Amino acid sequence: MPKIAKWLFRSLLLVTCLAGFLHAQSSPRMQILLREGQAALDRGLFEQAVQDFEQARQLGPENLQANRGLLLSYLQAGRLSQAAQFGREAVAHWPDDAQLQHWMGLVYFKSRQDTLALEALHHSEQLDGAQFEIHFDLALVLLDRNQYAPAAAELERALKLKSTNALAHLLLGRAYQNTNRTVQAIEQFQTALRLDPMVPLGHYHLGFAYASLGRNQEAIAEYERELKRSPDNPSVLYQLGHSLLESGDEKSALANLKKTADLDPQNGDAFYDLGKALALAGDTAAAVGALERSIQLKPADPSPHYQLARTLEKMGKRDQAQTEWHHFAQLKQAQPQTGGMASGRVQ
């Protein structure tokens, strides 16, 4: 066969193969599978979505939508090892696809690989900074690492894109609260509750912010609102009991602190406050038991020794009280010195 004829034959063969490949990528069957996979994701049928997108990818390995859908389906179905392996391959093939980088960041986050998660999410953000979800998910990872200032910055960016998201306002409030911006935190918690009165733990976080400013009556009101929705939440019960105790209502505090201790028997702070409340109520014997339990749970904390020493003195047990005063002094001396605003517990 002449060279020109061979060249024409090979060209026609290549065109034919390419046409078949492109047809598979955009065939009616492919489009049906992509639609069905997305519908399954929307309905929360993640295993069905996996099957649909796997079939779609078999028809068109180079179809970006099929690859995105399959990675997200693996992630939502909890198949983290498959998601990680497949995601690395997809990201290597499409390194500048913001969605793949985003999903891969969440795969790493759910796998407790926060450093890799941050790297992928930052890359996704650089590729497409106009997506609320990317900023929001990046903030979640930063909050998980207690990096509150950068988390606040990400949530601020997210809310510029979607200002009506109640959960983002709530999380921004938490970030502000943990960076000594309590007044701004209160504003965010209030906004979150206006947008969604049922936002999870909205009243709890608002109450905590009020309490940190010494506004105990406002804190108590918020904790009581939260308690109506979460009557057996030990964190809410404890903070309500703590604020009641701080406000001088040890009788009301006792009921909440006792319930907290029952629900969360490893909470050393709850037993400490319970001991204080019992001592104020005149039940010194029960107070001693609660304070000793607090010491067992938090052996490096000097405060329970202080309260126990005072209680033992009231009971006339001066030798035992002296021992507790000694423990208190030793532990207090061992604590690191802090400057600026007071950070120690009010005894």
mmCIF file of N, CA and C in Angstrom, residues 245-343:
data_model
loop_
_atom_site.group_PDB
_atom_site.id
_atom_site.type_symbol
_atom_site.label_atom_id
_atom_site.label_comp_id
_atom_site.label_asym_id
_atom_site.label_seq_id
_atom_site.Cartn_x
_atom_site.Cartn_y
_atom_site.Cartn_z
ATOM 1 N N LEU A 245 -25.218 28.947 90.157
ATOM 2 C CA LEU A 245 -24.349 28.990 91.333
ATOM 3 C C LEU A 245 -23.628 30.339 91.412
ATOM 4 N N GLU A 246 -23.137 30.822 90.293
ATOM 5 C CA GLU A 246 -22.451 32.109 90.258
ATOM 6 C C GLU A 246 -23.390 33.258 90.632
ATOM 7 N N SER A 247 -24.680 33.090 90.334
ATOM 8 C CA SER A 247 -25.648 34.140 90.638
ATOM 9 C C SER A 247 -26.172 34.062 92.069
ATOM 10 N N GLY A 248 -25.737 33.039 92.818
ATOM 11 C CA GLY A 248 -26.134 32.915 94.217
ATOM 12 C C GLY A 248 -27.332 32.021 94.461
ATOM 13 N N ASP A 249 -27.825 31.340 93.428
ATOM 14 C CA ASP A 249 -28.986 30.460 93.577
ATOM 15 C C ASP A 249 -28.514 29.012 93.654
ATOM 16 N N GLU A 250 -27.898 28.667 94.791
ATOM 17 C CA GLU A 250 -27.336 27.316 94.891
ATOM 18 C C GLU A 250 -28.408 26.232 94.915
ATOM 19 N N LYS A 251 -29.613 26.576 95.402
ATOM 20 C CA LYS A 251 -30.678 25.581 95.455
ATOM 21 C C LYS A 251 -31.055 25.117 94.042
ATOM 22 N N SER A 252 -31.268 26.084 93.134
ATOM 23 C CA SER A 252 -31.588 25.723 91.745
ATOM 24 C C SER A 252 -30.388 25.093 91.058
ATOM 25 N N ALA A 253 -29.194 25.566 91.403
ATOM 26 C CA ALA A 253 -27.984 25.015 90.800
ATOM 27 C C ALA A 253 -27.839 23.532 91.122
ATOM 28 N N LEU A 254 -28.171 23.155 92.347
ATOM 29 C CA LEU A 254 -27.970 21.775 92.794
ATOM 30 C C LEU A 254 -28.670 20.771 91.885
ATOM 31 N N ALA A 255 -29.918 21.044 91.529
ATOM 32 C CA ALA A 255 -30.675 20.088 90.718
ATOM 33 C C ALA A 255 -29.986 19.849 89.384
ATOM 34 N N ASN A 256 -29.512 20.918 88.760
ATOM 35 C CA ASN A 256 -28.856 20.776 87.454
ATOM 36 C C ASN A 256 -27.490 20.121 87.568
ATOM 37 N N LEU A 257 -26.750 20.453 88.629
ATOM 38 C CA LEU A 257 -25.411 19.881 88.790
ATOM 39 C C LEU A 257 -25.477 18.402 89.151
ATOM 40 N N LYS A 258 -26.469 18.022 89.954
ATOM 41 C CA LYS A 258 -26.626 16.605 90.272
ATOM 42 C C LYS A 258 -26.955 15.802 89.015
ATOM 43 N N LYS A 259 -27.828 16.354 88.178
ATOM 44 C CA LYS A 259 -28.187 15.656 86.944
ATOM 45 C C LYS A 259 -26.988 15.583 85.999
ATOM 46 N N THR A 260 -26.192 16.653 85.974
ATOM 47 C CA THR A 260 -24.981 16.642 85.148
ATOM 48 C C THR A 260 -24.037 15.532 85.586
ATOM 49 N N ALA A 261 -23.816 15.425 86.895
ATOM 50 C CA ALA A 261 -22.909 14.405 87.427
ATOM 51 C C ALA A 261 -23.403 13.001 87.103
ATOM 52 N N ASP A 262 -24.730 12.821 87.104
ATOM 53 C CA ASP A 262 -25.293 11.508 86.758
ATOM 54 C C ASP A 262 -25.082 11.192 85.278
ATOM 55 N N LEU A 263 -25.303 12.200 84.429
ATOM 56 C CA LEU A 263 -25.200 11.981 82.986
ATOM 57 C C LEU A 263 -23.757 11.936 82.499
ATOM 58 N N ASP A 264 -22.882 12.676 83.176
ATOM 59 C CA ASP A 264 -21.479 12.776 82.755
ATOM 60 C C ASP A 264 -20.572 12.584 83.965
ATOM 61 N N PRO A 265 -20.418 11.355 84.424
ATOM 62 C CA PRO A 265 -19.655 11.107 85.660
ATOM 63 C C PRO A 265 -18.157 11.359 85.548
ATOM 64 N N GLN A 266 -17.669 11.725 84.357
ATOM 65 C CA GLN A 266 -16.249 12.047 84.187
ATOM 66 C C GLN A 266 -15.997 13.549 84.143
ATOM 67 N N ASN A 267 -17.010 14.337 84.429
ATOM 68 C CA ASN A 267 -16.894 15.792 84.374
ATOM 69 C C ASN A 267 -16.415 16.328 85.720
ATOM 70 N N GLY A 268 -15.120 16.576 85.820
ATOM 71 C CA GLY A 268 -14.555 17.059 87.075
ATOM 72 C C GLY A 268 -15.073 18.422 87.486
ATOM 73 N N ASP A 269 -15.332 19.299 86.513
ATOM 74 C CA ASP A 269 -15.855 20.628 86.825
ATOM 75 C C ASP A 269 -17.249 20.547 87.431
ATOM 76 N N ALA A 270 -18.063 19.615 86.931
ATOM 77 C CA ALA A 270 -19.414 19.452 87.472
ATOM 78 C C ALA A 270 -19.358 19.028 88.943
ATOM 79 N N PHE A 271 -18.463 18.115 89.274
ATOM 80 C CA PHE A 271 -18.349 17.683 90.665
ATOM 81 C C PHE A 271 -17.789 18.807 91.548
ATOM 82 N N TYR A 272 -16.905 19.632 90.980
ATOM 83 C CA TYR A 272 -16.379 20.772 91.731
ATOM 84 C C TYR A 272 -17.506 21.739 92.088
ATOM 85 N N ASP A 273 -18.307 22.122 91.087
ATOM 86 C CA ASP A 273 -19.413 23.042 91.356
ATOM 87 C C ASP A 273 -20.465 22.401 92.246
ATOM 88 N N LEU A 274 -20.692 21.102 92.068
ATOM 89 C CA LEU A 274 -21.642 20.397 92.931
ATOM 90 C C LEU A 274 -21.167 20.437 94.376
ATOM 91 N N GLY A 275 -19.869 20.223 94.589
ATOM 92 C CA GLY A 275 -19.325 20.300 95.945
ATOM 93 C C GLY A 275 -19.514 21.687 96.553
ATOM 94 N N LYS A 276 -19.261 22.732 95.770
ATOM 95 C CA LYS A 276 -19.459 24.106 96.241
ATOM 96 C C LYS A 276 -20.920 24.337 96.623
ATOM 97 N N ALA A 277 -21.833 23.908 95.741
ATOM 98 C CA ALA A 277 -23.255 24.119 95.988
ATOM 99 C C ALA A 277 -23.720 23.362 97.221
ATOM 100 N N LEU A 278 -23.260 22.128 97.391
ATOM 101 C CA LEU A 278 -23.640 21.340 98.562
ATOM 102 C C LEU A 278 -23.110 21.976 99.848
ATOM 103 N N ALA A 279 -21.893 22.481 99.793
ATOM 104 C CA ALA A 279 -21.324 23.141 100.969
ATOM 105 C C ALA A 279 -22.117 24.386 101.330
ATOM 106 N N LEU A 280 -22.500 25.168 100.336
ATOM 107 C CA LEU A 280 -23.300 26.367 100.589
ATOM 108 C C LEU A 280 -24.677 26.012 101.135
ATOM 109 N N ALA A 281 -25.200 24.854 100.708
ATOM 110 C CA ALA A 281 -26.509 24.411 101.193
ATOM 111 C C ALA A 281 -26.426 23.751 102.559
ATOM 112 N N GLY A 282 -25.212 23.592 103.105
ATOM 113 C CA GLY A 282 -25.043 23.025 104.441
ATOM 114 C C GLY A 282 -24.843 21.528 104.470
ATOM 115 N N ASP A 283 -24.827 20.877 103.328
ATOM 116 C CA ASP A 283 -24.627 19.425 103.276
ATOM 117 C C ASP A 283 -23.132 19.156 103.086
ATOM 118 N N THR A 284 -22.368 19.349 104.158
ATOM 119 C CA THR A 284 -20.914 19.287 104.053
ATOM 120 C C THR A 284 -20.401 17.874 103.756
ATOM 121 N N ALA A 285 -21.063 16.862 104.310
ATOM 122 C CA ALA A 285 -20.613 15.487 104.072
ATOM 123 C C ALA A 285 -20.694 15.137 102.585
ATOM 124 N N ALA A 286 -21.831 15.487 101.964
ATOM 125 C CA ALA A 286 -21.983 15.228 100.529
ATOM 126 C C ALA A 286 -21.017 16.095 99.720
ATOM 127 N N ALA A 287 -20.754 17.317 100.220
ATOM 128 C CA ALA A 287 -19.824 18.213 99.536
ATOM 129 C C ALA A 287 -18.432 17.602 99.484
ATOM 130 N N VAL A 288 -17.999 16.995 100.597
ATOM 131 C CA VAL A 288 -16.682 16.365 100.641
ATOM 132 C C VAL A 288 -16.579 15.274 99.590
ATOM 133 N N GLY A 289 -17.603 14.445 99.471
ATOM 134 C CA GLY A 289 -17.585 13.367 98.481
ATOM 135 C C GLY A 289 -17.479 13.893 97.059
ATOM 136 N N ALA A 290 -18.235 14.960 96.751
ATOM 137 C CA ALA A 290 -18.200 15.537 95.409
ATOM 138 C C ALA A 290 -16.839 16.150 95.106
ATOM 139 N N LEU A 291 -16.272 16.841 96.084
ATOM 140 C CA LEU A 291 -14.976 17.489 95.869
ATOM 141 C C LEU A 291 -13.849 16.462 95.743
ATOM 142 N N GLU A 292 -13.927 15.398 96.498
ATOM 143 C CA GLU A 292 -12.925 14.333 96.361
ATOM 144 C C GLU A 292 -13.002 13.681 94.981
ATOM 145 N N ARG A 293 -14.232 13.540 94.471
ATOM 146 C CA ARG A 293 -14.394 12.992 93.125
ATOM 147 C C ARG A 293 -13.803 13.941 92.087
ATOM 148 N N SER A 294 -13.993 15.248 92.280
ATOM 149 C CA SER A 294 -13.413 16.232 91.375
ATOM 150 C C SER A 294 -11.895 16.137 91.377
ATOM 151 N N ILE A 295 -11.301 15.924 92.550
ATOM 152 C CA ILE A 295 -9.842 15.797 92.661
ATOM 153 C C ILE A 295 -9.354 14.554 91.913
ATOM 154 N N GLN A 296 -10.108 13.467 91.998
ATOM 155 C CA GLN A 296 -9.739 12.251 91.274
ATOM 156 C C GLN A 296 -9.737 12.485 89.764
ATOM 157 N N LEU A 297 -10.727 13.245 89.297
ATOM 158 C CA LEU A 297 -10.870 13.465 87.860
ATOM 159 C C LEU A 297 -9.901 14.518 87.333
ATOM 160 N N LYS A 298 -9.544 15.499 88.181
ATOM 161 C CA LYS A 298 -8.653 16.590 87.744
ATOM 162 C C LYS A 298 -7.555 16.786 88.798
ATOM 163 N N PRO A 299 -6.628 15.851 88.883
ATOM 164 C CA PRO A 299 -5.632 15.878 89.968
ATOM 165 C C PRO A 299 -4.691 17.083 89.917
ATOM 166 N N ALA A 300 -4.559 17.736 88.779
ATOM 167 C CA ALA A 300 -3.651 18.892 88.681
ATOM 168 C C ALA A 300 -4.346 20.216 88.981
ATOM 169 N N ASP A 301 -5.627 20.177 89.252
ATOM 170 C CA ASP A 301 -6.401 21.401 89.493
ATOM 171 C C ASP A 301 -6.367 21.719 90.991
ATOM 172 N N PRO A 302 -5.864 22.895 91.366
ATOM 173 C CA PRO A 302 -5.804 23.232 92.793
ATOM 174 C C PRO A 302 -7.154 23.596 93.408
ATOM 175 N N SER A 303 -8.098 24.029 92.611
ATOM 176 C CA SER A 303 -9.350 24.584 93.142
ATOM 177 C C SER A 303 -10.153 23.612 94.006
ATOM 178 N N PRO A 304 -10.322 22.347 93.618
ATOM 179 C CA PRO A 304 -11.077 21.449 94.499
ATOM 180 C C PRO A 304 -10.420 21.276 95.873
ATOM 181 N N HIS A 305 -9.092 21.311 95.927
ATOM 182 C CA HIS A 305 -8.404 21.231 97.222
ATOM 183 C C HIS A 305 -8.740 22.446 98.090
ATOM 184 N N TYR A 306 -8.823 23.600 97.468
ATOM 185 C CA TYR A 306 -9.181 24.833 98.189
ATOM 186 C C TYR A 306 -10.577 24.696 98.808
ATOM 187 N N GLN A 307 -11.544 24.286 97.990
ATOM 188 C CA GLN A 307 -12.902 24.143 98.494
ATOM 189 C C GLN A 307 -13.018 23.033 99.527
ATOM 190 N N LEU A 308 -12.283 21.953 99.306
ATOM 191 C CA LEU A 308 -12.319 20.842 100.264
ATOM 192 C C LEU A 308 -11.723 21.270 101.602
ATOM 193 N N ALA A 309 -10.639 22.037 101.550
ATOM 194 C CA ALA A 309 -10.042 22.530 102.794
ATOM 195 C C ALA A 309 -11.030 23.392 103.578
ATOM 196 N N ARG A 310 -11.717 24.279 102.906
ATOM 197 C CA ARG A 310 -12.701 25.142 103.574
ATOM 198 C C ARG A 310 -13.841 24.317 104.164
ATOM 199 N N THR A 311 -14.293 23.330 103.403
ATOM 200 C CA THR A 311 -15.397 22.490 103.884
ATOM 201 C C THR A 311 -14.981 21.680 105.100
ATOM 202 N N LEU A 312 -13.788 21.116 105.052
ATOM 203 C CA LEU A 312 -13.299 20.339 106.192
ATOM 204 C C LEU A 312 -13.132 21.214 107.435
ATOM 205 N N GLU A 313 -12.710 22.451 107.254
ATOM 206 C CA GLU A 313 -12.604 23.358 108.399
ATOM 207 C C GLU A 313 -13.965 23.615 109.023
ATOM 208 N N LYS A 314 -14.987 23.768 108.178
ATOM 209 C CA LYS A 314 -16.343 23.968 108.697
ATOM 210 C C LYS A 314 -16.804 22.758 109.503
ATOM 211 N N MET A 315 -16.302 21.585 109.128
ATOM 212 C CA MET A 315 -16.680 20.357 109.831
ATOM 213 C C MET A 315 -15.806 20.110 111.055
ATOM 214 N N GLY A 316 -14.847 20.994 111.303
ATOM 215 C CA GLY A 316 -13.967 20.849 112.461
ATOM 216 C C GLY A 316 -12.829 19.875 112.242
ATOM 217 N N LYS A 317 -12.593 19.467 111.004
ATOM 218 C CA LYS A 317 -11.526 18.505 110.712
ATOM 219 C C LYS A 317 -10.286 19.277 110.268
ATOM 220 N N ARG A 318 -9.624 19.889 111.227
ATOM 221 C CA ARG A 318 -8.551 20.825 110.920
ATOM 222 C C ARG A 318 -7.304 20.143 110.348
ATOM 223 N N ASP A 319 -6.977 18.950 110.845
ATOM 224 C CA ASP A 319 -5.784 18.264 110.328
ATOM 225 C C ASP A 319 -5.958 17.905 108.848
ATOM 226 N N GLN A 320 -7.127 17.372 108.520
ATOM 227 C CA GLN A 320 -7.396 17.034 107.130
ATOM 228 C C GLN A 320 -7.443 18.297 106.270
ATOM 229 N N ALA A 321 -8.014 19.355 106.851
ATOM 230 C CA ALA A 321 -8.073 20.624 106.119
ATOM 231 C C ALA A 321 -6.674 21.145 105.828
ATOM 232 N N GLN A 322 -5.777 21.012 106.812
ATOM 233 C CA GLN A 322 -4.408 21.495 106.621
ATOM 234 C C GLN A 322 -3.708 20.742 105.492
ATOM 235 N N THR A 323 -3.973 19.454 105.411
ATOM 236 C CA THR A 323 -3.400 18.664 104.310
ATOM 237 C C THR A 323 -3.877 19.186 102.959
ATOM 238 N N GLU A 324 -5.165 19.523 102.881
ATOM 239 C CA GLU A 324 -5.716 20.032 101.623
ATOM 240 C C GLU A 324 -5.163 21.420 101.291
ATOM 241 N N TRP A 325 -4.969 22.251 102.329
ATOM 242 C CA TRP A 325 -4.357 23.560 102.090
ATOM 243 C C TRP A 325 -2.943 23.388 101.513
ATOM 244 N N HIS A 326 -2.244 22.395 102.026
ATOM 245 C CA HIS A 326 -0.890 22.127 101.540
ATOM 246 C C HIS A 326 -0.917 21.696 100.073
ATOM 247 N N HIS A 327 -1.849 20.779 99.730
ATOM 248 C CA HIS A 327 -1.974 20.339 98.332
ATOM 249 C C HIS A 327 -2.338 21.519 97.428
ATOM 250 N N PHE A 328 -3.244 22.346 97.925
ATOM 251 C CA PHE A 328 -3.660 23.514 97.145
ATOM 252 C C PHE A 328 -2.465 24.417 96.845
ATOM 253 N N ALA A 329 -1.667 24.709 97.854
ATOM 254 C CA ALA A 329 -0.518 25.611 97.687
ATOM 255 C C ALA A 329 0.495 25.028 96.701
ATOM 256 N N GLN A 330 0.760 23.725 96.803
ATOM 257 C CA GLN A 330 1.704 23.080 95.898
ATOM 258 C C GLN A 330 1.239 23.153 94.439
ATOM 259 N N LEU A 331 -0.034 22.816 94.225
ATOM 260 C CA LEU A 331 -0.565 22.811 92.858
ATOM 261 C C LEU A 331 -0.672 24.224 92.302
ATOM 262 N N LYS A 332 -1.013 25.161 93.167
ATOM 263 C CA LYS A 332 -1.124 26.547 92.723
ATOM 264 C C LYS A 332 0.236 27.084 92.285
ATOM 265 N N GLN A 333 1.259 26.734 93.036
ATOM 266 C CA GLN A 333 2.606 27.182 92.712
ATOM 267 C C GLN A 333 3.091 26.563 91.402
ATOM 268 N N ALA A 334 2.635 25.349 91.123
ATOM 269 C CA ALA A 334 3.074 24.646 89.915
ATOM 270 C C ALA A 334 2.386 25.159 88.654
ATOM 271 N N GLN A 335 1.285 25.914 88.826
ATOM 272 C CA GLN A 335 0.581 26.435 87.659
ATOM 273 C C GLN A 335 1.403 27.513 86.970
ATOM 274 N N PRO A 336 1.371 27.562 85.636
ATOM 275 C CA PRO A 336 2.101 28.627 84.928
ATOM 276 C C PRO A 336 1.493 29.983 85.227
ATOM 277 N N GLN A 337 2.359 30.986 85.338
ATOM 278 C CA GLN A 337 1.901 32.340 85.577
ATOM 279 C C GLN A 337 1.327 32.921 84.290
ATOM 280 N N THR A 338 0.214 33.630 84.415
ATOM 281 C CA THR A 338 -0.414 34.252 83.258
ATOM 282 C C THR A 338 -0.512 35.750 83.476
ATOM 283 N N GLY A 339 -0.422 36.471 82.381
ATOM 284 C CA GLY A 339 -0.547 37.929 82.462
ATOM 285 C C GLY A 339 -1.799 38.387 81.777
ATOM 286 N N GLY A 340 -2.067 39.667 81.854
ATOM 287 C CA GLY A 340 -3.245 40.220 81.191
ATOM 288 C C GLY A 340 -4.499 39.915 81.966
ATOM 289 N N MET A 341 -5.585 39.566 81.216
ATOM 290 C CA MET A 341 -6.866 39.308 81.855
ATOM 291 C C MET A 341 -6.774 38.080 82.748
ATOM 292 N N ALA A 342 -7.536 38.112 83.838
ATOM 293 C CA ALA A 342 -7.561 36.969 84.750
ATOM 294 C C ALA A 342 -8.082 35.752 84.021
ATOM 295 N N SER A 343 -7.403 34.640 84.204
ATOM 296 C CA SER A 343 -7.827 33.416 83.528
ATOM 297 C C SER A 343 -8.120 32.292 84.510
#
